[in-house]
Structure formats: C-alpha cells, structure tokens
C-alpha positions as a LaTeX table, in Angstrom:
\begin{tabular}{lrrr}
\hline
Residue & $x$ (\AA) & $y$ (\AA) & $z$ (\AA) \\
\hline
Unk1 & 88.38 & 129.49 & 75.87 \\
Unk2 & 90.15 & 131.90 & 78.25 \\
Unk3 & 91.32 & 130.91 & 81.75 \\
Unk4 & 88.40 & 132.59 & 83.58 \\
Unk5 & 85.81 & 130.80 & 81.47 \\
Unk6 & 87.59 & 127.45 & 81.97 \\
Unk7 & 87.56 & 128.05 & 85.72 \\
Unk8 & 83.85 & 128.92 & 85.65 \\
Unk9 & 83.10 & 125.76 & 83.66 \\
Unk10 & 85.01 & 123.66 & 86.18 \\
Unk11 & 83.03 & 125.23 & 89.02 \\
Unk12 & 79.76 & 124.22 & 87.34 \\
Unk13 & 81.01 & 120.62 & 87.04 \\
Unk14 & 82.05 & 120.64 & 90.71 \\
Unk15 & 78.60 & 121.87 & 91.78 \\
Unk16 & 76.90 & 119.15 & 89.74 \\
Unk17 & 79.14 & 116.42 & 91.13 \\
Unk18 & 78.65 & 117.58 & 94.73 \\
Unk19 & 74.98 & 116.71 & 94.43 \\
Unk20 & 75.86 & 113.31 & 93.03 \\
Unk21 & 78.36 & 112.44 & 95.78 \\
Unk22 & 76.29 & 113.01 & 98.88 \\
Unk23 & 76.94 & 116.73 & 98.97 \\
Unk24 & 80.71 & 116.34 & 99.24 \\
Unk25 & 82.67 & 119.14 & 97.64 \\
Unk26 & 85.67 & 118.48 & 95.43 \\
Unk27 & 87.98 & 119.43 & 98.29 \\
Unk28 & 86.19 & 117.04 & 100.65 \\
Unk29 & 86.32 & 114.19 & 98.14 \\
Unk30 & 90.00 & 114.84 & 97.48 \\
Unk31 & 90.90 & 114.94 & 101.19 \\
Unk32 & 88.91 & 111.76 & 101.82 \\
Unk33 & 90.67 & 109.86 & 99.04 \\
Unk34 & 94.10 & 111.34 & 99.75 \\
Unk35 & 93.87 & 110.36 & 103.43 \\
Unk36 & 94.15 & 106.72 & 102.38 \\
Unk37 & 97.65 & 106.96 & 100.97 \\
Unk38 & 100.96 & 107.12 & 102.74 \\
Unk39 & 102.15 & 108.12 & 99.28 \\
Unk40 & 100.31 & 109.52 & 96.27 \\
Unk41 & 101.75 & 109.71 & 92.76 \\
Unk42 & 100.65 & 112.35 & 91.74 \\
Unk43 & 98.45 & 114.57 & 93.91 \\
Unk44 & 97.67 & 117.05 & 91.14 \\
Unk45 & 96.58 & 114.21 & 88.87 \\
Unk46 & 94.32 & 112.83 & 91.61 \\
Unk47 & 92.59 & 116.14 & 92.12 \\
Unk48 & 92.11 & 116.62 & 88.39 \\
Unk49 & 90.74 & 113.09 & 88.05 \\
Unk50 & 88.10 & 113.72 & 90.71 \\
Unk51 & 87.21 & 117.00 & 89.02 \\
Unk52 & 86.98 & 115.72 & 85.45 \\
Unk53 & 85.78 & 112.11 & 85.67 \\
Unk54 & 82.40 & 111.24 & 87.21 \\
Unk55 & 83.02 & 107.47 & 87.35 \\
Unk56 & 86.45 & 106.90 & 88.86 \\
Unk57 & 87.66 & 103.29 & 89.11 \\
Unk58 & 90.03 & 102.23 & 91.89 \\
Unk59 & 91.45 & 98.74 & 92.16 \\
Unk60 & 93.38 & 96.39 & 94.38 \\
Unk61 & 94.37 & 92.80 & 93.73 \\
Unk62 & 94.83 & 90.09 & 96.32 \\
Unk63 & 96.13 & 86.56 & 96.28 \\
Unk64 & 93.85 & 84.18 & 98.19 \\
Unk65 & 96.64 & 82.74 & 100.31 \\
Unk66 & 95.27 & 81.94 & 103.76 \\
Unk67 & 93.41 & 83.50 & 106.66 \\
Unk68 & 92.97 & 87.26 & 106.52 \\
Unk69 & 94.89 & 89.45 & 108.95 \\
Unk70 & 93.56 & 92.69 & 110.37 \\
Unk71 & 95.45 & 94.97 & 107.98 \\
Unk72 & 93.93 & 93.30 & 104.95 \\
Unk73 & 90.54 & 93.09 & 106.62 \\
Unk74 & 89.90 & 96.25 & 108.61 \\
Unk75 & 92.28 & 98.68 & 106.90 \\
Unk76 & 91.12 & 97.62 & 103.44 \\
Unk77 & 87.46 & 97.98 & 104.44 \\
Unk78 & 88.14 & 101.47 & 105.78 \\
Unk79 & 89.94 & 102.47 & 102.58 \\
Unk80 & 87.32 & 101.03 & 100.25 \\
Unk81 & 84.52 & 102.75 & 102.16 \\
Unk82 & 86.32 & 106.08 & 101.84 \\
Unk83 & 86.71 & 105.62 & 98.10 \\
Unk84 & 83.10 & 104.58 & 97.51 \\
Unk85 & 81.90 & 107.47 & 99.66 \\
Unk86 & 83.91 & 109.77 & 97.40 \\
Unk87 & 82.05 & 108.32 & 94.42 \\
Unk88 & 84.57 & 105.76 & 93.18 \\
Unk89 & 83.84 & 102.24 & 92.02 \\
Unk90 & 86.22 & 99.74 & 93.60 \\
Unk91 & 87.30 & 96.65 & 91.68 \\
Unk92 & 88.84 & 93.78 & 93.62 \\
Unk93 & 90.98 & 91.59 & 91.41 \\
Unk94 & 90.75 & 88.16 & 93.04 \\
Unk95 & 94.11 & 86.93 & 91.82 \\
Unk96 & 93.52 & 83.18 & 91.79 \\
Unk97 & 95.83 & 82.54 & 88.84 \\
Unk98 & 98.46 & 84.74 & 90.44 \\
Unk99 & 98.28 & 82.75 & 93.68 \\
Unk100 & 98.73 & 79.60 & 91.59 \\
Unk101 & 101.80 & 81.10 & 89.88 \\
Unk102 & 103.20 & 82.11 & 93.28 \\
Unk103 & 102.63 & 78.58 & 94.64 \\
Unk104 & 100.12 & 79.64 & 97.29 \\
Unk105 & 98.07 & 76.82 & 98.80 \\
Unk106 & 100.61 & 74.47 & 97.23 \\
Unk107 & 99.41 & 75.54 & 93.79 \\
Unk108 & 95.95 & 73.98 & 94.32 \\
Unk109 & 93.52 & 76.21 & 92.41 \\
Unk110 & 90.45 & 74.73 & 94.10 \\
Unk111 & 91.84 & 75.62 & 97.54 \\
Unk112 & 92.84 & 79.07 & 96.29 \\
Unk113 & 89.30 & 79.81 & 95.13 \\
Unk114 & 87.88 & 78.58 & 98.44 \\
Unk115 & 90.16 & 80.99 & 100.29 \\
Unk116 & 89.02 & 83.78 & 97.96 \\
Unk117 & 85.38 & 83.10 & 98.86 \\
Unk118 & 86.29 & 83.20 & 102.56 \\
Unk119 & 87.98 & 86.59 & 102.14 \\
Unk120 & 84.88 & 88.07 & 100.50 \\
Unk121 & 82.82 & 86.83 & 103.45 \\
Unk122 & 85.19 & 88.56 & 105.88 \\
Unk123 & 84.84 & 91.91 & 104.12 \\
Unk124 & 81.05 & 91.61 & 104.09 \\
Unk125 & 81.04 & 90.83 & 107.81 \\
Unk126 & 83.33 & 93.70 & 108.82 \\
Unk127 & 81.07 & 96.25 & 107.14 \\
Unk128 & 82.58 & 96.98 & 103.74 \\
Unk129 & 80.11 & 98.98 & 101.64 \\
Unk130 & 79.44 & 96.58 & 98.77 \\
Unk131 & 77.19 & 98.85 & 96.70 \\
Unk132 & 80.03 & 100.13 & 94.49 \\
Unk133 & 82.37 & 97.15 & 94.88 \\
Unk134 & 83.03 & 94.44 & 92.29 \\
Unk135 & 84.89 & 91.18 & 92.87 \\
Unk136 & 86.45 & 89.93 & 89.65 \\
Unk137 & 88.18 & 86.54 & 89.54 \\
Unk138 & 91.28 & 86.78 & 87.39 \\
Unk139 & 90.96 & 83.33 & 85.80 \\
Unk140 & 87.37 & 84.02 & 84.71 \\
Unk141 & 87.95 & 87.55 & 83.46 \\
Unk142 & 91.15 & 86.76 & 81.57 \\
Unk143 & 89.49 & 83.82 & 79.82 \\
Unk144 & 86.57 & 86.04 & 78.77 \\
Unk145 & 88.85 & 88.59 & 77.06 \\
Unk146 & 92.05 & 86.63 & 76.57 \\
Unk147 & 93.12 & 88.34 & 73.33 \\
Unk148 & 92.93 & 91.77 & 74.95 \\
Unk149 & 94.66 & 90.70 & 78.17 \\
Unk150 & 97.59 & 88.79 & 76.73 \\
Unk151 & 98.35 & 91.45 & 74.13 \\
Unk152 & 98.86 & 93.95 & 76.97 \\
Unk153 & 100.97 & 91.50 & 78.98 \\
Unk154 & 103.21 & 90.70 & 76.02 \\
Unk155 & 103.65 & 94.35 & 75.11 \\
Unk156 & 104.75 & 95.18 & 78.67 \\
Unk157 & 107.12 & 92.21 & 78.66 \\
Unk158 & 108.57 & 93.19 & 75.28 \\
Unk159 & 109.32 & 96.75 & 76.41 \\
Unk160 & 111.16 & 95.84 & 79.63 \\
Unk161 & 114.47 & 94.14 & 80.37 \\
Unk162 & 114.57 & 91.17 & 82.72 \\
Unk163 & 116.41 & 93.00 & 85.58 \\
Unk164 & 113.64 & 95.63 & 85.69 \\
Unk165 & 110.99 & 92.94 & 86.03 \\
Unk166 & 112.96 & 90.99 & 88.65 \\
Unk167 & 113.20 & 94.16 & 90.75 \\
Unk168 & 109.40 & 94.00 & 91.02 \\
Unk169 & 109.53 & 90.58 & 92.73 \\
Unk170 & 108.81 & 92.30 & 96.06 \\
Unk171 & 105.14 & 92.39 & 95.01 \\
Unk172 & 105.01 & 88.60 & 95.43 \\
Unk173 & 106.66 & 88.63 & 98.85 \\
Unk174 & 109.96 & 87.69 & 97.20 \\
Unk175 & 113.24 & 89.53 & 96.70 \\
Unk176 & 115.79 & 89.98 & 93.92 \\
Unk177 & 117.99 & 87.15 & 95.17 \\
Unk178 & 115.25 & 84.50 & 95.36 \\
Unk179 & 115.35 & 81.63 & 92.88 \\
Unk180 & 112.25 & 82.61 & 90.90 \\
Unk181 & 110.32 & 80.26 & 88.66 \\
Unk182 & 109.57 & 81.32 & 85.09 \\
Unk183 & 105.94 & 81.87 & 86.12 \\
Unk184 & 107.02 & 84.22 & 88.91 \\
Unk185 & 109.15 & 86.23 & 86.51 \\
Unk186 & 106.09 & 86.69 & 84.30 \\
Unk187 & 103.94 & 87.69 & 87.29 \\
Unk188 & 104.91 & 91.43 & 87.38 \\
Unk189 & 104.09 & 91.85 & 83.69 \\
Unk190 & 100.65 & 90.39 & 84.33 \\
Unk191 & 100.01 & 92.52 & 87.41 \\
Unk192 & 101.03 & 95.60 & 85.47 \\
Unk193 & 98.64 & 94.59 & 82.68 \\
Unk194 & 95.79 & 94.18 & 85.19 \\
Unk195 & 95.71 & 97.94 & 85.72 \\
Unk196 & 94.98 & 98.62 & 82.05 \\
Unk197 & 92.76 & 95.57 & 81.59 \\
Unk198 & 90.52 & 96.73 & 84.45 \\
Unk199 & 90.63 & 100.34 & 83.22 \\
Unk200 & 91.71 & 101.44 & 86.69 \\
Unk201 & 92.26 & 105.13 & 87.35 \\
Unk202 & 93.67 & 104.59 & 90.85 \\
Unk203 & 95.94 & 101.78 & 92.04 \\
Unk204 & 95.05 & 101.49 & 95.72 \\
Unk205 & 97.51 & 98.89 & 96.97 \\
Unk206 & 100.09 & 98.74 & 99.74 \\
Unk207 & 103.53 & 100.33 & 99.71 \\
Unk208 & 104.96 & 96.86 & 99.00 \\
Unk209 & 103.30 & 96.97 & 95.55 \\
Unk210 & 104.78 & 100.34 & 94.63 \\
Unk211 & 107.37 & 99.06 & 92.14 \\
Unk212 & 104.93 & 97.44 & 89.76 \\
Unk213 & 102.59 & 100.43 & 89.93 \\
Unk214 & 105.50 & 102.69 & 88.98 \\
Unk215 & 106.23 & 100.24 & 86.14 \\
Unk216 & 102.69 & 100.88 & 84.88 \\
Unk217 & 103.30 & 104.62 & 84.80 \\
Unk218 & 106.59 & 104.09 & 82.97 \\
Unk219 & 104.75 & 101.90 & 80.46 \\
Unk220 & 102.38 & 104.81 & 79.82 \\
Unk221 & 105.41 & 106.92 & 78.90 \\
Unk222 & 106.60 & 104.19 & 76.53 \\
Unk223 & 103.29 & 103.99 & 74.68 \\
Unk224 & 102.70 & 107.78 & 74.82 \\
Unk225 & 99.59 & 107.39 & 76.95 \\
Unk226 & 98.66 & 110.66 & 78.64 \\
Unk227 & 96.35 & 109.41 & 81.40 \\
Unk228 & 98.52 & 107.46 & 83.80 \\
Unk229 & 97.16 & 105.41 & 86.70 \\
Unk230 & 97.42 & 107.28 & 89.99 \\
Unk231 & 99.27 & 105.39 & 92.71 \\
Unk232 & 97.65 & 105.65 & 96.14 \\
Unk233 & 99.72 & 103.40 & 98.40 \\
Unk234 & 98.53 & 102.67 & 101.92 \\
Unk235 & 100.76 & 102.13 & 104.95 \\
Unk236 & 101.99 & 98.60 & 105.67 \\
Unk237 & 101.20 & 97.51 & 109.21 \\
Unk238 & 104.21 & 95.76 & 110.81 \\
Unk239 & 104.21 & 92.35 & 112.43 \\
Unk240 & 103.60 & 92.19 & 116.16 \\
Unk241 & 107.02 & 90.83 & 117.08 \\
Unk242 & 110.29 & 92.73 & 117.15 \\
Unk243 & 111.97 & 93.14 & 113.77 \\
Unk244 & 108.94 & 92.13 & 111.68 \\
Unk245 & 108.48 & 94.73 & 108.95 \\
Unk246 & 105.17 & 93.22 & 107.87 \\
Unk247 & 102.66 & 90.63 & 108.98 \\
Unk248 & 103.06 & 87.04 & 107.83 \\
Unk249 & 100.23 & 84.59 & 107.33 \\
Unk250 & 102.70 & 81.76 & 107.86 \\
Unk251 & 103.53 & 83.08 & 111.37 \\
Unk252 & 100.29 & 83.25 & 113.41 \\
Unk253 & 102.00 & 85.21 & 116.18 \\
Unk254 & 102.91 & 88.05 & 113.81 \\
Unk255 & 99.35 & 89.24 & 113.23 \\
Unk256 & 95.81 & 89.48 & 114.49 \\
Unk257 & 93.55 & 87.46 & 112.22 \\
Unk258 & 90.03 & 88.58 & 111.47 \\
Unk259 & 88.27 & 85.74 & 113.25 \\
Unk260 & 90.72 & 85.33 & 116.14 \\
Unk261 & 88.96 & 84.67 & 119.46 \\
Unk262 & 89.06 & 87.22 & 122.29 \\
Unk263 & 91.70 & 85.32 & 124.21 \\
Unk264 & 93.90 & 84.97 & 121.11 \\
Unk265 & 93.83 & 88.73 & 120.53 \\
Unk266 & 94.57 & 89.37 & 124.21 \\
Unk267 & 97.52 & 86.96 & 124.20 \\
Unk268 & 99.03 & 88.27 & 120.96 \\
Unk269 & 98.83 & 91.90 & 122.05 \\
Unk270 & 100.24 & 91.04 & 125.47 \\
Unk271 & 103.27 & 89.39 & 123.81 \\
Unk272 & 103.67 & 92.11 & 121.18 \\
Unk273 & 106.80 & 94.22 & 120.94 \\
Unk274 & 106.02 & 97.54 & 122.63 \\
Unk275 & 109.12 & 99.35 & 123.94 \\
Unk276 & 108.34 & 102.03 & 126.55 \\
Unk277 & 108.53 & 105.64 & 125.37 \\
Unk278 & 109.27 & 104.59 & 121.75 \\
Unk279 & 106.66 & 105.04 & 119.03 \\
Unk280 & 108.81 & 104.48 & 115.92 \\
Unk281 & 108.54 & 100.84 & 114.86 \\
Unk282 & 106.14 & 100.09 & 117.72 \\
Unk283 & 103.44 & 97.77 & 116.33 \\
Unk284 & 101.02 & 98.33 & 119.22 \\
Unk285 & 101.10 & 102.09 & 118.68 \\
Unk286 & 100.65 & 101.52 & 114.93 \\
Unk287 & 97.55 & 99.40 & 115.57 \\
Unk288 & 96.06 & 102.37 & 117.38 \\
Unk289 & 97.03 & 104.81 & 114.63 \\
Unk290 & 96.01 & 102.78 & 111.57 \\
Unk291 & 93.21 & 100.53 & 112.84 \\
Unk292 & 91.56 & 101.76 & 116.03 \\
Unk293 & 91.58 & 105.53 & 115.53 \\
Unk294 & 90.28 & 105.35 & 111.93 \\
Unk295 & 87.56 & 102.93 & 113.04 \\
Unk296 & 86.25 & 104.72 & 116.14 \\
Unk297 & 87.61 & 108.24 & 115.73 \\
Unk298 & 88.84 & 108.00 & 119.32 \\
Unk299 & 90.63 & 105.66 & 121.70 \\
Unk300 & 90.11 & 105.13 & 125.42 \\
Unk301 & 92.83 & 103.88 & 127.73 \\
Unk302 & 91.36 & 102.20 & 130.78 \\
Unk303 & 93.62 & 102.06 & 133.80 \\
Unk304 & 93.52 & 102.26 & 137.59 \\
Unk305 & 93.34 & 105.57 & 139.42 \\
Unk306 & 96.83 & 104.90 & 140.75 \\
Unk307 & 98.12 & 104.93 & 137.16 \\
Unk308 & 96.32 & 108.12 & 136.20 \\
Unk309 & 92.78 & 106.86 & 135.65 \\
Unk310 & 90.95 & 106.39 & 132.36 \\
Unk311 & 91.77 & 108.76 & 129.52 \\
Unk312 & 89.99 & 109.35 & 126.22 \\
Unk313 & 92.22 & 110.31 & 123.29 \\
Unk314 & 90.69 & 112.25 & 120.42 \\
Unk315 & 93.99 & 112.89 & 118.61 \\
Unk316 & 96.73 & 110.39 & 117.81 \\
Unk317 & 99.35 & 113.07 & 118.41 \\
Unk318 & 98.25 & 113.39 & 122.05 \\
Unk319 & 98.58 & 109.64 & 122.60 \\
Unk320 & 102.05 & 109.61 & 121.07 \\
Unk321 & 103.11 & 112.55 & 123.23 \\
Unk322 & 101.93 & 110.81 & 126.40 \\
Unk323 & 103.64 & 107.58 & 125.38 \\
Unk324 & 106.98 & 109.22 & 124.58 \\
Unk325 & 106.84 & 111.21 & 127.83 \\
Unk326 & 106.18 & 108.07 & 129.86 \\
Unk327 & 102.71 & 109.17 & 130.94 \\
Unk328 & 101.22 & 106.18 & 129.10 \\
Unk329 & 102.79 & 102.82 & 129.92 \\
Unk330 & 102.74 & 99.68 & 127.71 \\
Unk331 & 101.05 & 97.84 & 130.56 \\
Unk332 & 98.06 & 100.17 & 130.25 \\
Unk333 & 98.17 & 100.62 & 126.48 \\
Unk334 & 98.15 & 96.93 & 125.57 \\
Unk335 & 94.93 & 95.85 & 127.36 \\
Unk336 & 93.09 & 98.85 & 125.93 \\
Unk337 & 94.30 & 98.03 & 122.41 \\
Unk338 & 93.19 & 94.41 & 122.79 \\
Unk339 & 89.79 & 95.54 & 124.07 \\
Unk340 & 89.24 & 97.87 & 121.10 \\
Unk341 & 90.38 & 95.26 & 118.56 \\
Unk342 & 88.01 & 92.68 & 120.03 \\
Unk343 & 85.13 & 95.12 & 119.68 \\
Unk344 & 85.99 & 95.70 & 116.02 \\
Unk345 & 86.30 & 91.99 & 115.25 \\
Unk346 & 83.19 & 90.76 & 117.06 \\
Unk347 & 80.83 & 91.08 & 114.04 \\
Unk348 & 83.21 & 88.90 & 112.01 \\
Unk349 & 83.28 & 86.25 & 114.73 \\
Unk350 & 79.49 & 86.35 & 114.95 \\
Unk351 & 79.15 & 85.92 & 111.18 \\
Unk352 & 81.41 & 82.88 & 111.02 \\
Unk353 & 79.76 & 81.39 & 114.09 \\
Unk354 & 76.12 & 81.94 & 113.12 \\
Unk355 & 76.10 & 81.58 & 109.33 \\
Unk356 & 76.32 & 77.84 & 108.47 \\
Unk357 & 77.98 & 78.33 & 105.07 \\
Unk358 & 80.50 & 80.85 & 106.40 \\
Unk359 & 81.26 & 78.58 & 109.35 \\
Unk360 & 81.95 & 75.66 & 107.02 \\
Unk361 & 84.11 & 77.87 & 104.80 \\
Unk362 & 86.27 & 79.03 & 107.71 \\
Unk363 & 86.70 & 75.48 & 109.00 \\
Unk364 & 87.91 & 74.42 & 105.55 \\
Unk365 & 90.37 & 77.31 & 105.22 \\
Unk366 & 91.81 & 76.66 & 108.69 \\
Unk367 & 92.76 & 73.16 & 107.58 \\
Unk368 & 94.85 & 74.44 & 104.69 \\
Unk369 & 98.59 & 74.71 & 105.09 \\
Unk370 & 99.89 & 78.18 & 104.28 \\
Unk371 & 102.79 & 78.09 & 101.82 \\
Unk372 & 105.20 & 80.93 & 101.14 \\
\hline
\end{tabular}
C-alpha cells in the first residue's frame, strides 16, 4: 500500500475513534494524555498508540502505606480522569505484597489491605471517574496466574546484573547505599514484570519510578519485543518544608493529607516554605500549579485593597510573573492557597464523616504507625 493510501486509511480510523471517544480528535486525545507527563518516553510512540489501538491500558501501582497525601489523591484523580476521558482503561495495581516486602505497616498484610481499602475510598470521594478504572490486588492476581507472573519475574532477573537492579531501589523510597533485604532486591524485578503481566501500554507513574520503567523498555530490547511500554511520568510535588524534595507520610508537616481538617490545612500552608519572589523550589507555588490550577482552571488571590485588591489568575505564567516581581506576596498567596485546597478537600471530609464504614476505616488507618 502506498503512503497516500496508508494516510487515508489512518484518517478513517481517526474519524471512527473520534465518535467513540466523546468526539475528541486524535490531536485532542494526544494533548490530553501528554499533558499528564513531565516526561514522555516516547511521544511518537504515544501518538501512534492512540491512533492504532482502540483499547489502551494505562497503569499505576501503589503501596498501601498510610494516609493519602494530596499529590497521590488529587493529582492522581486528575490524571486518571484525563486518561479515561481520552478512552484509556486505567489499572491500579494495589501492591499489597510489595508493601509487605518493603516493610510498610510493619509488614502486617492485614493492615496493608485495610489501608488499600481506605485509599480506594479517598479516590471515590474526590471524584475519580471509576467507569474505566480497575483496582487489582497484587496478591490475588499473582496467585490466580502465578505461573505466568513468576516466569516473567525470573526472566527479568536472569537478564540483569545485581547493580542494575539495585539502582532501581529509588522506586521503594530507598537509595543505592541502603542496606536492602533480599526481598527488596527482588522488588524491582517484580515491579518491572507487573507492566507485562497487566498488559499495560502506558506506565503512568511518578518521576521517582522512572528507573524501573526504563528497565522495562530495556527488557523489551532484550527479548526483541517491538511494542514497548510508554513511560508517562508525572511531576513529583515537593514537601512543604524547606529542602524536602518530596512529601513524606512519616512527616505529617511535609504534606497536606486528603482528610486534613480546615485548620490543619491552614496551619500547614502558613508554616510552609515560601520565599518571596522565588518560584523555583517553592512548594506553595507548586501547589497552585499542579493541584489548584488543574482542578479549577483558575486561581483567585483574595487580599485587602491596600495590598492591591482581589485578583483572578487564568494563567499560571501570570501568577509566577507577579510573584517574581514582588506584586504578589507570600502573605497574600498562602491564605488563598489554603482556601482553595480546603474547597477541593471538602467532599473527602464529608465522605469520611458521613459514611459509617468510611469513617470506621479512616479511624483504623489513623491508629497505624507509618514505617519507612
């Protein structure tokens, strides 16, 4: 078939898919999906995937390891909703066995599964579109198809040297110099295998999971597999205090949690690191950029007339310009950020207050000691 006829055939497919995906064109679907990632490996592959495959599968895995912070709650809900709107199915890999291997909740599998149930409740409450979302518990799914799963894991392990696997320890919140258990050394091979076991086309995880996703693409080269998983890595929101590259569930002051009360949000934002006229590494500015703006599509700063009066921002660039120029002060930015975050989180608070089962679940999780 010549190039013109191939192009015409592709156009027919695009027209058919547009009707299936709420009228979104290929370009619109691509831009919607691409907007999720701070990095995409590779953009051409992503576009071709959306063109050629009607049922795209994206996945993320999470360890049930404690209360959910706002990045995992709100940002993940926003990203999942974009993917499902673009026609993707999203598979959540509830990594209960992985949390056990990584000694979360003191290695108590019953507690780990309780935390996993709590996390699903949070996503439902915040407004995640569940129609094209599946929650798959790793222990259950692996046991159902154990021969298939472990053959992939062992093949990945056989094809890689130990130093390459240890370099992936960042995915567990560890580093190369940590004294890793044998289970933790095996962890990256299993996470890499998850991608193929779940038949995922897109790995939609954070930048901190990049190394194991790249390992999966390298494994495809080793086994001469043409269709590699596309890596769509979202931005990692920093901790609220100075010098914190990421939030920590073991440090309650480093993050806003999804069911934090109004006064807790207000206090944490008030204490947050927010240097005047500096946007780089400023967690309060990042909350606006990655949580508030994507949620509302705008952001209002409320302040006295003496300080310039209220101002509605429709573009993040305008807010950054005002902040760098000193026209927007931290003393005015912080209360407005806290106000917007409280509005976002209120449905979650209401759910855990008014639903008896959810209320009991949260009370149980709050009693658990978070372990690194």
